[in-house]
Every structure is written in structure tokens, then in C-alpha cells.
Coordinates of C-alpha atoms and ligand atoms in Angstrom, one line a residue:
X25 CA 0.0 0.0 0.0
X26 CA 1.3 3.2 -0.9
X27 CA 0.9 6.7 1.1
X28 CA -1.9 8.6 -0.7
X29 CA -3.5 5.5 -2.2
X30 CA -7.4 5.4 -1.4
X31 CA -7.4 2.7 1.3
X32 CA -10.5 3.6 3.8
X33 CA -10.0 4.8 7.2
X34 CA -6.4 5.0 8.6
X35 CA -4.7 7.9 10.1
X36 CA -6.9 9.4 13.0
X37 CA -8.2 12.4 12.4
X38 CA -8.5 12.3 8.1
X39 CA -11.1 10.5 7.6
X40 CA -15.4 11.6 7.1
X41 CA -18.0 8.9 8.2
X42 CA -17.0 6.2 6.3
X43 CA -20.0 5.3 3.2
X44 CA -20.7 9.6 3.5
X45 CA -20.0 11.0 -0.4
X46 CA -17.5 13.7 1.0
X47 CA -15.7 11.2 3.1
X48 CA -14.3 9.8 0.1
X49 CA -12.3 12.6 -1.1
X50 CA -10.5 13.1 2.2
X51 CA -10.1 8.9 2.6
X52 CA -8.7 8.8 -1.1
X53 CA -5.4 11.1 0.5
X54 CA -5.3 9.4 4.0
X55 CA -1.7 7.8 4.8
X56 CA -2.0 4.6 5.2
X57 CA -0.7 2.8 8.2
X58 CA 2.7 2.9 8.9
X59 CA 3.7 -0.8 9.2
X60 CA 2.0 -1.6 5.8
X61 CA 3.9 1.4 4.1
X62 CA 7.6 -0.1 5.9
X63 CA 6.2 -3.4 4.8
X64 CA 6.0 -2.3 1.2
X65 CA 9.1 -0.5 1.2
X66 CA 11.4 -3.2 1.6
X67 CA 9.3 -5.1 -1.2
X68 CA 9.9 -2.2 -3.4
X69 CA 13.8 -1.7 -2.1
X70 CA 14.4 -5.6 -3.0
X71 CA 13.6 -4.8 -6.0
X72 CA 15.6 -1.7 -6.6
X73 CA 18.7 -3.5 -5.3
X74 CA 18.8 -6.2 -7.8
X75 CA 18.6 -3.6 -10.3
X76 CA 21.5 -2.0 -8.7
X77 CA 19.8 1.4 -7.8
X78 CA 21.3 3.2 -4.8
X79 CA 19.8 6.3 -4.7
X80 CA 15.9 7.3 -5.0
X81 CA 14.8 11.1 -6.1
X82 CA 11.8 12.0 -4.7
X83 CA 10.2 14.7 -6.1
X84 CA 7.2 16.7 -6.3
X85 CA 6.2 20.1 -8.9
X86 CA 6.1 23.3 -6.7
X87 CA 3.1 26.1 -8.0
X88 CA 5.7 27.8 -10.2
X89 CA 6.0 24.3 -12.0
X90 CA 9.4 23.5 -11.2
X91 CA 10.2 20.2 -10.0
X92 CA 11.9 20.2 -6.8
X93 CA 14.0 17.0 -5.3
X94 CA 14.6 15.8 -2.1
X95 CA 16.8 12.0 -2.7
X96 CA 17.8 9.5 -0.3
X97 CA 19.6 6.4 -0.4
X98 CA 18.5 3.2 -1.3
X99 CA 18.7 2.4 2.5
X100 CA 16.7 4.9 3.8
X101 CA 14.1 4.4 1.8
X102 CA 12.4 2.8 4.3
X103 CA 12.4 4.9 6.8
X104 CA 11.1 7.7 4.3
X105 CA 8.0 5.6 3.8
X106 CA 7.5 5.3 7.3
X107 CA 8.3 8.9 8.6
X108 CA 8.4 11.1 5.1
X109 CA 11.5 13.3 4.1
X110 CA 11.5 16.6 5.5
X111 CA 10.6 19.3 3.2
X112 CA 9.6 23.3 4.4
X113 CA 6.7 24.9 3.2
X114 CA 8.4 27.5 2.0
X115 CA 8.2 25.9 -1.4
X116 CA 4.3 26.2 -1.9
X117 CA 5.4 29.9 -2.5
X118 CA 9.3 29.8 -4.4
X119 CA 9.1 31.1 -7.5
X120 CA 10.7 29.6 -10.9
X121 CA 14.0 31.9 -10.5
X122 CA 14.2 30.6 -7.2
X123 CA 12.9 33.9 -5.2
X124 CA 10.6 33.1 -2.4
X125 CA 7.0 35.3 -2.3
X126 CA 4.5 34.3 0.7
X127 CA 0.8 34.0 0.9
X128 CA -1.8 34.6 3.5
X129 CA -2.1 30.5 4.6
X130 CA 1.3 29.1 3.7
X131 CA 4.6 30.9 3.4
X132 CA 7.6 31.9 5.9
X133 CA 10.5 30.3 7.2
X134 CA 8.5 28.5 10.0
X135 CA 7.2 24.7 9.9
X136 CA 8.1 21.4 8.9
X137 CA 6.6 19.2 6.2
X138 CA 7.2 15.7 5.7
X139 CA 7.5 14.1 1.6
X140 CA 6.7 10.4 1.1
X141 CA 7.7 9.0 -2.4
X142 CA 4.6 6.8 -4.0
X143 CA 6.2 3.5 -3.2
X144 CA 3.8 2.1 -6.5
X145 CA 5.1 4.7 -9.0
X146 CA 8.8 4.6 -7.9
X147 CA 10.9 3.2 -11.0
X148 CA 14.5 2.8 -11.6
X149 CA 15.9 5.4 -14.0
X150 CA 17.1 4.5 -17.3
X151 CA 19.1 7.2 -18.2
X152 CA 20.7 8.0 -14.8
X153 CA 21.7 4.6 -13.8
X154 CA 22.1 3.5 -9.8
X155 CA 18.6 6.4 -9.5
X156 CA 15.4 5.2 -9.3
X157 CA 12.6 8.3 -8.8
X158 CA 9.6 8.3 -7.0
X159 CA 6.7 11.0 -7.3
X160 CA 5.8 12.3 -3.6
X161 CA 2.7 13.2 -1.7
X162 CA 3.3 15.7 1.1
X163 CA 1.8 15.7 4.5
X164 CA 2.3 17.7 7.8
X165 CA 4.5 16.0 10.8
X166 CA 1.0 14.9 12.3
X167 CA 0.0 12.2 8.9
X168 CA -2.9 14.4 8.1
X169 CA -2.5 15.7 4.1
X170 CA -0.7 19.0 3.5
X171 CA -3.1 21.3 2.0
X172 CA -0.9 23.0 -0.4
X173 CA 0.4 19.6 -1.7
X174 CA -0.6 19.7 -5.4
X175 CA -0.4 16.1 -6.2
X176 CA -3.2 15.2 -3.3
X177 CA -5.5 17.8 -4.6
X178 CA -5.3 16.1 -8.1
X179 CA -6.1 12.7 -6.1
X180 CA -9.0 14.4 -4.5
X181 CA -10.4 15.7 -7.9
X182 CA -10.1 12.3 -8.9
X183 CA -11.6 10.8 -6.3
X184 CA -14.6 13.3 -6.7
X185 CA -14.8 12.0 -9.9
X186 CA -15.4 8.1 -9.0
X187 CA -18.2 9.7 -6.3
X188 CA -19.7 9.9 -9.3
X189 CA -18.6 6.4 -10.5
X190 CA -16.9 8.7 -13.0
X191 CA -13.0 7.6 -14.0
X192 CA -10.5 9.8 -16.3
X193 CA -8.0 8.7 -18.8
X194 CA -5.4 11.4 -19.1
X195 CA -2.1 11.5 -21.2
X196 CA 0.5 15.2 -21.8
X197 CA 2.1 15.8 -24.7
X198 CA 5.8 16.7 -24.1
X199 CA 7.2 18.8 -26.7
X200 CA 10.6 20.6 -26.1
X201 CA 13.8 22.2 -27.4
X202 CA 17.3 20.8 -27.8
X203 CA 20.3 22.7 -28.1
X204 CA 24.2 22.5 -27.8
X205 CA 25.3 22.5 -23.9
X206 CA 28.0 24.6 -24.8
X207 CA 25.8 27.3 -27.1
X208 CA 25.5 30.7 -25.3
X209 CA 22.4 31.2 -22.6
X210 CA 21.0 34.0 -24.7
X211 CA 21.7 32.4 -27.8
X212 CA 20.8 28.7 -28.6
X213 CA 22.8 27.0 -31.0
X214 CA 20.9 23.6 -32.1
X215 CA 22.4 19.9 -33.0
X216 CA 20.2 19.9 -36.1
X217 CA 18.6 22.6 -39.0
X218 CA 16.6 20.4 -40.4
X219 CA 13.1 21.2 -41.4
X220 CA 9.7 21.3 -39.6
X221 CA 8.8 17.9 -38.8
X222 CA 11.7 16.7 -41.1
X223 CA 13.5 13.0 -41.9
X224 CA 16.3 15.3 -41.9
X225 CA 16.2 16.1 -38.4
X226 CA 15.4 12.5 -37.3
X227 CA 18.2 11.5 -39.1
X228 CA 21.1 13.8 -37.7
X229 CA 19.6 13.0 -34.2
X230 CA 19.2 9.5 -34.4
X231 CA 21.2 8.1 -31.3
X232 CA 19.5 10.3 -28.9
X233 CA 16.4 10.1 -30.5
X234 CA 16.3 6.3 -30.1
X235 CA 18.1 6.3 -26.5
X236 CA 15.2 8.9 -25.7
X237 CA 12.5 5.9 -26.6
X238 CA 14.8 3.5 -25.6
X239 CA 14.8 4.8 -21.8
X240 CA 11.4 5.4 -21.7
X241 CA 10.0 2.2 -23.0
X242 CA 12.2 1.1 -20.4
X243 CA 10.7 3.0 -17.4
X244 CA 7.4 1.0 -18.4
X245 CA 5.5 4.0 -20.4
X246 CA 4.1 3.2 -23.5
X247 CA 5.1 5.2 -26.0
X248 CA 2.8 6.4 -28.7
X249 CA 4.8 8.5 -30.8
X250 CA 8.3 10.9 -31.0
X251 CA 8.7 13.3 -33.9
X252 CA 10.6 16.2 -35.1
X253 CA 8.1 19.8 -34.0
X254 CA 7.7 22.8 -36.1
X255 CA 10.3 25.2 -34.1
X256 CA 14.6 24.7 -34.6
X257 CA 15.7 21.7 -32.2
X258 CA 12.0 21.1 -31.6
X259 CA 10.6 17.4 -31.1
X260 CA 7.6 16.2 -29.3
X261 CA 6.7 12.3 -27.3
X262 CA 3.4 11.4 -26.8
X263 CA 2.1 8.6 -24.1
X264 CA -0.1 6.2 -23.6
X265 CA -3.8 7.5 -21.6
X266 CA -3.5 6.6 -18.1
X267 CA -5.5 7.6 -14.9
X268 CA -5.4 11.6 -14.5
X269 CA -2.6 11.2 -11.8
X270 CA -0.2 8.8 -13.3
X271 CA -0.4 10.8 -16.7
X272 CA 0.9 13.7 -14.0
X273 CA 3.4 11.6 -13.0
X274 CA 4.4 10.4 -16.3
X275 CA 5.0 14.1 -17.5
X276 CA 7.6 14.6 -14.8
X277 CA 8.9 11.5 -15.7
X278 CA 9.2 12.0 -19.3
X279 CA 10.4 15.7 -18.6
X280 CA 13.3 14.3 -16.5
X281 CA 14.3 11.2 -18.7
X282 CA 14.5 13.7 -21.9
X283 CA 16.8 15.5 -19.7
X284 CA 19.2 12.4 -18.5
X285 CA 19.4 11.5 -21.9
X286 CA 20.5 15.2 -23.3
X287 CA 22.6 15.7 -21.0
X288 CA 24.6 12.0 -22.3
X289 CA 25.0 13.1 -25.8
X290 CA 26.1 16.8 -24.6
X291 CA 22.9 18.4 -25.2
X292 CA 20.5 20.8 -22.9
X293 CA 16.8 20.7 -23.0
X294 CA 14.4 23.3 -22.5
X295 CA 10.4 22.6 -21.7
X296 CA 9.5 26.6 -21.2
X297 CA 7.0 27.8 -23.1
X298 CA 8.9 30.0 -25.5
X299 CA 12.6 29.3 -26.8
X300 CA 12.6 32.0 -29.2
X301 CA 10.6 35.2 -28.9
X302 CA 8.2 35.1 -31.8
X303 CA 8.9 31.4 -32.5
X304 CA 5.9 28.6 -31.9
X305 CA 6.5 27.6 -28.4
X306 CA 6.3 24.4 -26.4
X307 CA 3.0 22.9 -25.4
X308 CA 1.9 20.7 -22.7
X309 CA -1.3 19.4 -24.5
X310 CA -3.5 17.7 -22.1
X311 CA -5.9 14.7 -23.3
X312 CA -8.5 13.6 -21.4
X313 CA -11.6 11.4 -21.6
X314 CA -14.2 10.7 -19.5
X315 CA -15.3 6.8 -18.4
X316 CA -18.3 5.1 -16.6
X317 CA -18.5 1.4 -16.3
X318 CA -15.8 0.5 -19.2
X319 CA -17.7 2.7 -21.6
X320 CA -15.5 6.2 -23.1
X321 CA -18.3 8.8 -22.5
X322 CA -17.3 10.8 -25.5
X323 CA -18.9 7.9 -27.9
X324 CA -22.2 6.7 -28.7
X325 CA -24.1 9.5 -27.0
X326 CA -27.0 12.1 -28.7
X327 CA -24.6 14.9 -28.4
X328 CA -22.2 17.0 -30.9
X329 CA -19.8 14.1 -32.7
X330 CA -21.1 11.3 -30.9
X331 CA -20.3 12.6 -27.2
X332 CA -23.0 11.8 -24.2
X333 CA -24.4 14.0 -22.0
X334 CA -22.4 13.5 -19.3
X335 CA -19.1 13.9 -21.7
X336 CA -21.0 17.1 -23.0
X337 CA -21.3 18.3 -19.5
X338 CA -17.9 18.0 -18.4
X339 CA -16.3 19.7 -21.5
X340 CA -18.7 22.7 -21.4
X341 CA -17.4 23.3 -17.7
X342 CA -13.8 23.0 -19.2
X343 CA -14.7 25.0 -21.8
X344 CA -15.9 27.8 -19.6
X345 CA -13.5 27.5 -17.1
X346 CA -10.6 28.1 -19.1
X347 CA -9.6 31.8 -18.4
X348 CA -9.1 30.8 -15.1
X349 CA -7.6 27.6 -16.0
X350 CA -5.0 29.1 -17.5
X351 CA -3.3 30.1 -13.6
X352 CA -3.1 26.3 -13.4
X353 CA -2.4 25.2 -17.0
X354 CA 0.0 28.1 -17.8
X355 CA 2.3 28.7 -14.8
X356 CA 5.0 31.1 -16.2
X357 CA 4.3 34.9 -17.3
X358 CA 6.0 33.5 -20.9
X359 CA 2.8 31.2 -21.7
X360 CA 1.3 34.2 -22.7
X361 CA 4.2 34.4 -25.8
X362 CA 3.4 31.2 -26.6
X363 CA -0.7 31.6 -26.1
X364 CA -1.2 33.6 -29.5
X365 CA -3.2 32.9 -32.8
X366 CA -2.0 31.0 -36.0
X367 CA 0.3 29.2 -33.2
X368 CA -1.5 26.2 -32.6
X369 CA -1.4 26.9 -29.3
X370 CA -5.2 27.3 -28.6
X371 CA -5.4 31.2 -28.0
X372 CA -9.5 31.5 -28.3
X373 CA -12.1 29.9 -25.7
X374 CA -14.0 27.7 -28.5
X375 CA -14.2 24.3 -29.0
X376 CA -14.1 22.4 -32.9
X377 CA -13.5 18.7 -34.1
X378 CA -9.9 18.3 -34.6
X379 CA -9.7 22.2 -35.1
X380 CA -5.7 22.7 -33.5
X381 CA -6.6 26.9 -33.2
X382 CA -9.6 26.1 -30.7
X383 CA -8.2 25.6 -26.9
X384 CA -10.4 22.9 -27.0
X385 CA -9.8 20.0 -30.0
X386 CA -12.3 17.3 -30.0
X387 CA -10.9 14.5 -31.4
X388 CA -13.3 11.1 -31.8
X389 CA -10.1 8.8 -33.5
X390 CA -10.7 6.9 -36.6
X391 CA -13.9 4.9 -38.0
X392 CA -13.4 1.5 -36.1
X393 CA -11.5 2.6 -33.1
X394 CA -13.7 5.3 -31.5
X395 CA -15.0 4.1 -28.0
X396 CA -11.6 4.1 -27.2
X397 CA -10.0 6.8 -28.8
X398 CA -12.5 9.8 -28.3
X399 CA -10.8 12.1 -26.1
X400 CA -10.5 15.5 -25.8
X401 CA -7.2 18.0 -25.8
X402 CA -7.0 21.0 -23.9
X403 CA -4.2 22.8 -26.2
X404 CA -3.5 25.8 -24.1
X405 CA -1.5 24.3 -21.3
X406 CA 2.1 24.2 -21.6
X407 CA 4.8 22.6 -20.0
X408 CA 5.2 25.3 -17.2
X409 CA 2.2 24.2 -15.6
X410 CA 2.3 21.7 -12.3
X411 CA 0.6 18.6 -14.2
X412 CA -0.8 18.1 -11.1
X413 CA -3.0 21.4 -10.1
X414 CA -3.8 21.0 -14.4
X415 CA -5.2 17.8 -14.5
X416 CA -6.6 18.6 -10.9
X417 CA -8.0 22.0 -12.2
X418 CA -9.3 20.4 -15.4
X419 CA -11.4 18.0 -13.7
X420 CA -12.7 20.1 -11.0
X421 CA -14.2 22.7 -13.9
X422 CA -15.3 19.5 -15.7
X423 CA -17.2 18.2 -12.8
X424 CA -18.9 21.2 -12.4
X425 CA -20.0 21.7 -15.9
X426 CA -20.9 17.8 -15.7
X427 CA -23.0 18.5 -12.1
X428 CA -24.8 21.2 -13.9
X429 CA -25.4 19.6 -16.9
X430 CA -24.0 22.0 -19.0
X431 CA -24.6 22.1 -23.4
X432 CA -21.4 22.9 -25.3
X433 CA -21.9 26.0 -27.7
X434 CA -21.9 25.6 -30.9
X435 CA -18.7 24.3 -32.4
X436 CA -16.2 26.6 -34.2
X437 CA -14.6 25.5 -37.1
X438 CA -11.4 26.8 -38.9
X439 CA -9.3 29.4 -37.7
X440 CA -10.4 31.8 -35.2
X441 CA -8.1 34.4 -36.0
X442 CA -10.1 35.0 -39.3
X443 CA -13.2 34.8 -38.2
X444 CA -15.1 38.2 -37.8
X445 CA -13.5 40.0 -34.4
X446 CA -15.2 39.5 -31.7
X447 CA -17.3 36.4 -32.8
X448 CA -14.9 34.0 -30.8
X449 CA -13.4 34.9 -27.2
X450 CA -9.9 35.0 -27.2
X451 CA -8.6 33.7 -23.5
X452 CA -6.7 35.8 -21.8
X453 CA -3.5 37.5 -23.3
X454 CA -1.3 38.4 -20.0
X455 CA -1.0 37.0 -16.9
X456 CA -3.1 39.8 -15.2
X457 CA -6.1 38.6 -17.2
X458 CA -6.1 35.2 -16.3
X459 CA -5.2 35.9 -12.5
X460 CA -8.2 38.0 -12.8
X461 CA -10.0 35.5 -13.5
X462 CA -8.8 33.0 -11.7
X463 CA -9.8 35.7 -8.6
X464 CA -13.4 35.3 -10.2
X465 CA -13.2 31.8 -9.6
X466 CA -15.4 29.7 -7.3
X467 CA -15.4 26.5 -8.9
X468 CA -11.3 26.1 -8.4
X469 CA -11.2 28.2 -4.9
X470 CA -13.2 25.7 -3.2
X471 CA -11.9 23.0 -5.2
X472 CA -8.3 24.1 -4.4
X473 CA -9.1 24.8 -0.8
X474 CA -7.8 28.4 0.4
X475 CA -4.3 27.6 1.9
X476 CA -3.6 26.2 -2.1
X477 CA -5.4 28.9 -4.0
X478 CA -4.1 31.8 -1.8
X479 CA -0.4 30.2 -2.3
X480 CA -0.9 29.9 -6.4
X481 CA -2.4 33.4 -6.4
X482 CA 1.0 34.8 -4.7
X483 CA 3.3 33.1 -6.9
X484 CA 1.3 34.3 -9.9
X485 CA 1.1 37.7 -8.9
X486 CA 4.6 37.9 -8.0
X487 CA 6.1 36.3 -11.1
X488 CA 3.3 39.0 -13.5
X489 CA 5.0 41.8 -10.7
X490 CA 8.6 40.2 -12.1
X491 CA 8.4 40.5 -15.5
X492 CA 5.5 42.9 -16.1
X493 CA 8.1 45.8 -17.5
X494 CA 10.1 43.4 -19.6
X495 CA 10.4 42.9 -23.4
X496 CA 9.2 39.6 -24.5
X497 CA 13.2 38.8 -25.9
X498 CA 13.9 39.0 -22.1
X499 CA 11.0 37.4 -20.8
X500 CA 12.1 34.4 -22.9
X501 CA 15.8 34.6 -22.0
X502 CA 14.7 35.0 -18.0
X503 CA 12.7 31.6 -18.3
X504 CA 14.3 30.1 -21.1
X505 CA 16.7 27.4 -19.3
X506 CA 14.2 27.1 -16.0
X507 CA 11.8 24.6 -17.2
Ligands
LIG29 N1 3.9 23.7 -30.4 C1 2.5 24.0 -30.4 C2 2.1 24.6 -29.0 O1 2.8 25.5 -28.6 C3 1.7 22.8 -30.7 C4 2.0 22.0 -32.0 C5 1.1 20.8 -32.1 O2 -0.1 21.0 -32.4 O3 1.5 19.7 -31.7 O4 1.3 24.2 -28.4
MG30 MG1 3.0 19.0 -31.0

């Protein structure tokens, strides 16, 4: 059993009347006991050993979307299942250049939190070999679940969501920028020129191209597809759909393998949203669909391309929910480079069949294949975002829209940008905007909880403050290496 696994009543103090529909959130982030957690921990450090890992990185996405680390060795591995690693709160409000902003709940030098990796999602590391890397949940010194921790809010959107006997499959594109380790900071240099999506590219990259699948297919994650993007040094992997969480996890994962594997054939990676000022950035494309009993909700129903009423629902809320969204999906002030028309980026709040300009594509998958395939891509995101407070986010809004039982508007096909002005909203185009409406919010505020929304409001403030007077050439070069 794994901390932050649902597993009923454990740690006094976390758990609602058992059988109670809001008891099941708060039981889906309980710790469970501590002599099953030591139990499994020496299972899972058996393991490790014969595949000669010493040393496990725990890590977990802070609100700026960086990934912070705390490791241990392979022998303490146990003891960090039973009594966490300790971690300060602090970083619910650290910014991506590493300055630290407070909030009204959590912030300040004060207190003590404890990390405990995901014993079921820790996984040797292919590219860094002796490391294995676990995803963590974070909880106070007392068991009961850290309110700011962003990964247990994604478990208790998903745990909402099977209330409702509801499940999620989830995958997040990766795309991201390769360059020369020794090319200038302000100046990338890339290993290849070839063309947009070109052979050419494939070809001069080949051995870290194929050491990039080859360490992920040996992590366990099911590849889908790698290509060359549309950018210089661009290149994109897609997953397998998993549940919302894991396909959180997986994005770190994939993040941090492309990463090992650079860094072996003497090349640096960049993830941020924009590598070039003016150029098509980097997305984070989230897929989702929506499940009840076996059966893919976005097939076989009455509504617009086959989707139910349910499905319908869900996306509506997304749909309407996406200015505010964006605080979640879009952590760093340059997302808004990258959020602009003709980008494929998804710059306008509409919704269209396989239309790559709406923020939200429909796509229903190929005659024969459908009630699996139909899923839908919020394109907006990027990699900034904490995948965890996106997929989170994304299902709370899609619950609500579901709950209400919300119609889509009408679908928008083509390109926005040349459709009459005005006709299609355009989401928001700074920071400010979307913070303001993320302060509109009620859906995410009480989804978040106030200690987690106050502490992403501060970081989002503080990083618009940052960079509200800069040009967008140094907005890129300021975030250009962070992600
Ligand atoms: N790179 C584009 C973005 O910024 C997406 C390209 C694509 O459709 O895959 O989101
Ligand atoms: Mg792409």
C-alpha cells in the first residue's frame, strides 16, 4: 500500500463517516498505516537492489511548475515511507528563479513538512543509472495531508470524480527544445537545421532520439509516438492515456528522462514555453476522456460528434472554465508568448472537431476505433504548468459543468483568427487577465481549498509583478533554461 493511495480509514483524524459522499475525497489522501507502508518499502527496495539502484529522487512540482528533489539512499528508503522526508513549506510559494513570495495560509521560514515518495510509481531510472525516482505526496509532521500539496489535490479531484462512479484517462504531450550545452544562454545553437517535422532532423539525431524511446520504454511508459516539431531543435513524445494522476506523473517523468538522456549526448533541453521570442513555443497538451463502467463517455451519445451527456457536460465546464484555468495550466508569465493565434497553441475559448486553433480539440479517433479513442485535448497548457494542479483544475471545472449539466456551444470550425473580431473569445492574453479570473473563480477556490489557492495566487502575482516591464526577448531569455 502506498501513502496517498485510497485505502478507507487510517490515520486518526483524516477520515469523514466512512460510506458519506464527502468522506471519500478526504479517505482517497489518508496515509495509510505505517507498518503496511515499511512493509512495502522493503518489497519495493528488494527490488531496486537487484537492479542496482542506490539512490531514490523523490520529487514533487512546486506552483511555479518546477520540479523540486529531495533524494535518499536506497537504505533509507524505508524509513522515508514510514516517517516522510522533510521538506519546508516555504516551497508552496518559491518562484521559478528561485525567489521566495509568501501568501496569507502558507509561506515563511516556519514549519516542517514531511514528503513520502509513491512507493507504487517509484521506477529505476534508465538514463541516470544507480537512481530510481519516486513521485511524492506531502503531508504535515502529524499524517494528516498537506493542503498545499498539489499532487493530493489532483487525487482528491479524482476521487470526486469516481463519487460519481466517474474515471479519467489522461495522457500530456511533451514537446521541447534541444540545443548544444556549450551554445550561449541568450543564444541557442541547435544539433540539427533540419526542417519542420523533417527526416532530416530524425536522421542527424538519431542516437538520442532512439536512447530517448529506448529509456522510456524502459521505465514502463508506452510510447505512442516521437517526432521532429515545427520550431529549430523542436521534437515532441506522446504517451499512452493513463489515470489523471499517473499521466501527471508520467509528464515529470518523461520531462526528466529527456533531460538524462541530453545531458549524455552533450545536449541541454528546455520545456518553457517559448525558446525564441516570436517562434511557436512548447506545449503541454493535455488529453482527457471521461469513463463510466468500461464505456468512453465521449462515444455513442446524442450529443455534438457522438459525445453523451455526461461527456458534453464535463467539456462545457472546461470550456468555460478556461480563463481561469490558465493560472493552473499556464504557470510562467512566458505562456502568454506562446498563447497567440496562427500558433496552434489554442489562444481562443472555442471548442471544434480536430480544429488545432480552438483551446479545446475534439478528437473522436478513426472509424473502427472510437469508444476508445475519443478524447479530448485541452491545447492551451504548456509545459510550465504543475501537471498536477492542471489535470486537478481540469477536472474540477469538468465536474462542475458535468453537475450542472451543461450544453457545449456551438462548435467553431477553422481558424479563429479570421473569423469576424469579436465572434470567438480569445482567453486571456497576459498573466493579469487570467489571474483576474482566476480571482473570479469559485469553482477552483473551493476546489483548491484556500491555503492552495491563496499560495498559487501569490506566486502568480509575484512572477506577473517580475516580468510585467520586460520585453518579450527577455522574458524568454529569464525563463528560457528554467523549465
Ligand atoms: N507547439 C505547439 C504549441 O505550442 C503545438 C503544436 C502541435 O499541435 O503539436 O502548443
Ligand atoms: Mg506538438
Amino acid at each position: 500500500m502506498t501513502p496517498g493511495t485510497a485505502t478507507g480509514p487510517s490515520t486518526p483524524g483524516t477520515d469523514g463517516p466512512p460510506g458519506t459522499a464527502a468522506a471519500a475525497p478526504i479517505a482517497a489522501v489518508a496515509l495509510p498505516p505505517r507498518a503496511e507502508r515499511a512493509e512495502r518499502a522493503e518489497e519495493v527496495a528488494d527490488r531496486l537492489r537487484t537492479g542496482a539502484v542506490e539512490a531514490i529522487a523523490v520529487t514533487w512540482v512546486d506552483n511555479a511548475g518546477i520540479t523540486r528533489v529531495k533524494a535518499v539512499p536506497l537504505g533509507g528508503l524505508t524509513h522515508a515511507a514510514q516517517w516522510g522526508i522533510g521538506t519546508a513549506p516555504c516551497f508552496d510559494v518559491f518562484l521559478a528563479d528561485d525567489a521566495i513570495t509568501t501568501s496569507p495560509i502558507i509561506g515563511g521560514p516556519t514549519g516542517d513538512l514531511r514528503l513520502y515518495p509513491d512507493l507504487e510509481r517509484t521506477v529505476p531510472l534508465a538514463a541516470q543509472p544507480g537512481w530510481a525516482w519516486a513521485p511524492g505526496n506531502r503531508y504535515t509532521q502529524a499524517g494528516t495531508p498537506h493542503p498545499g500539496c498539489q499532487r493530493l489535490f489532483a487525487r482528491r479531484m479524482e476521487a470526486a470524480a469516481a463519487e460519481r462512479g466517474l474515471s479519467l484517462k489522461a495522457g500530456i504531450e511533451v514537446e521541447w527544445t534541444v540545443a548544444l550545452a556549450g551554445s550561449p544562454q541568450e543564444e541557442p545553437r541547435y544539433p540539427t537545421y533540419g526542417p519542420a517535422y523533417g527526416m532530416h532532423r530524425l536522421t542527424d539525431l538519431s542516437d538520442y532520439l532512439r536512447d530517448v524511446l529506448g529509456a522510456l520504454g524502459r521505465q514502463g511508459l508506452g510510447v505512442l509516438q516521437i517526432h521532429p516539431e515545427y520550431s529549430q531543435g523542436q521534437f515532441e513524445v506522446s504517451v499512452a492515456a493513463e489515470g489523471p494522476i499517473a499521466a501527471a506523473d508520467t509528464s515529470v517523468l518523461v520531462r526528466h528522462t529527456v533531460r538524462a538522456v541530453s545531458a549524455r549526448h552533450g545536449l541541454r533541453v528546455s520545456f518553457a514555453p517559448v525558446v525564441e521570442a516570436g517562434g511557436v513555443g512548447n506545449g503541454g497538451h493535455l488529453h482527457l476522456s471521461l469513463w463510466r463502467d468500461g464505456r468512453n463517455l465521449g462515444h455513442g451519445g446524442p450529443g455534438p460528434h457522438g459525445l453523451t451527456a455526461e461527456a458534453e457536460g464535463f467539456l462545457a465546464g472546461v470550456l468555460d472554465a478556461l480563463p481561469e484555468l490558465l493560472v493552473l495550466g499556464c504557470s510562467s508569465p512566458a505562456g502568454y508568448l506562446r498563447l497567440v493565434p496562427s500558433h496552434w497553441a489554442g489562444a481562443y475559448q472555442c471548442w471544434g472537431l480536430e480544429n488545432r486553433e480552438a483551446a479545446l480539440r475534439l478528437v473522436t479517433g478513426s472509424t473502427g476505433e472510437r469508444a476508445a479513442a475519443a478524447n479530448a485535448e485541452v491545447k492551451c497548457f504548456d509545459a510550465s504548468a504543475n501537471p498536477y494542479l492542471a489535470v486537478g483544475g481540469v477536472i474540477a471545472a469538468g465536474l462542475a459543468g458535468l453537475d450542472q449539466r451543461r450544453a457545449l456551444p456551438p462548435e467553431f470550425t477553422g481558424d479563429p483568427a479570421a473569423a469576424e473580431p469579436g465572434t470567438v473569445p480569445r482567453l486571456p492574453a497576459s498573466p493579469a487577465e487570467a489571474i483576474a479570473a482566476y480571482e473570479r473563480s469559485g469553482v477552483l477556490r473551493e476546489a483548491l481549498g484556500e491555503p492552495l489557492y491563496q499560495a498559487v495566487l501569490a506566486v502568480r502575482r509575484a512572477e506577473e509583478e517580475q516580468y510585467a516591464a520586460v520585453t518579450p526577448e527577455e522574458l524568454v531569455a529569464a525563463t528560457r533554461w528554467r523549465y
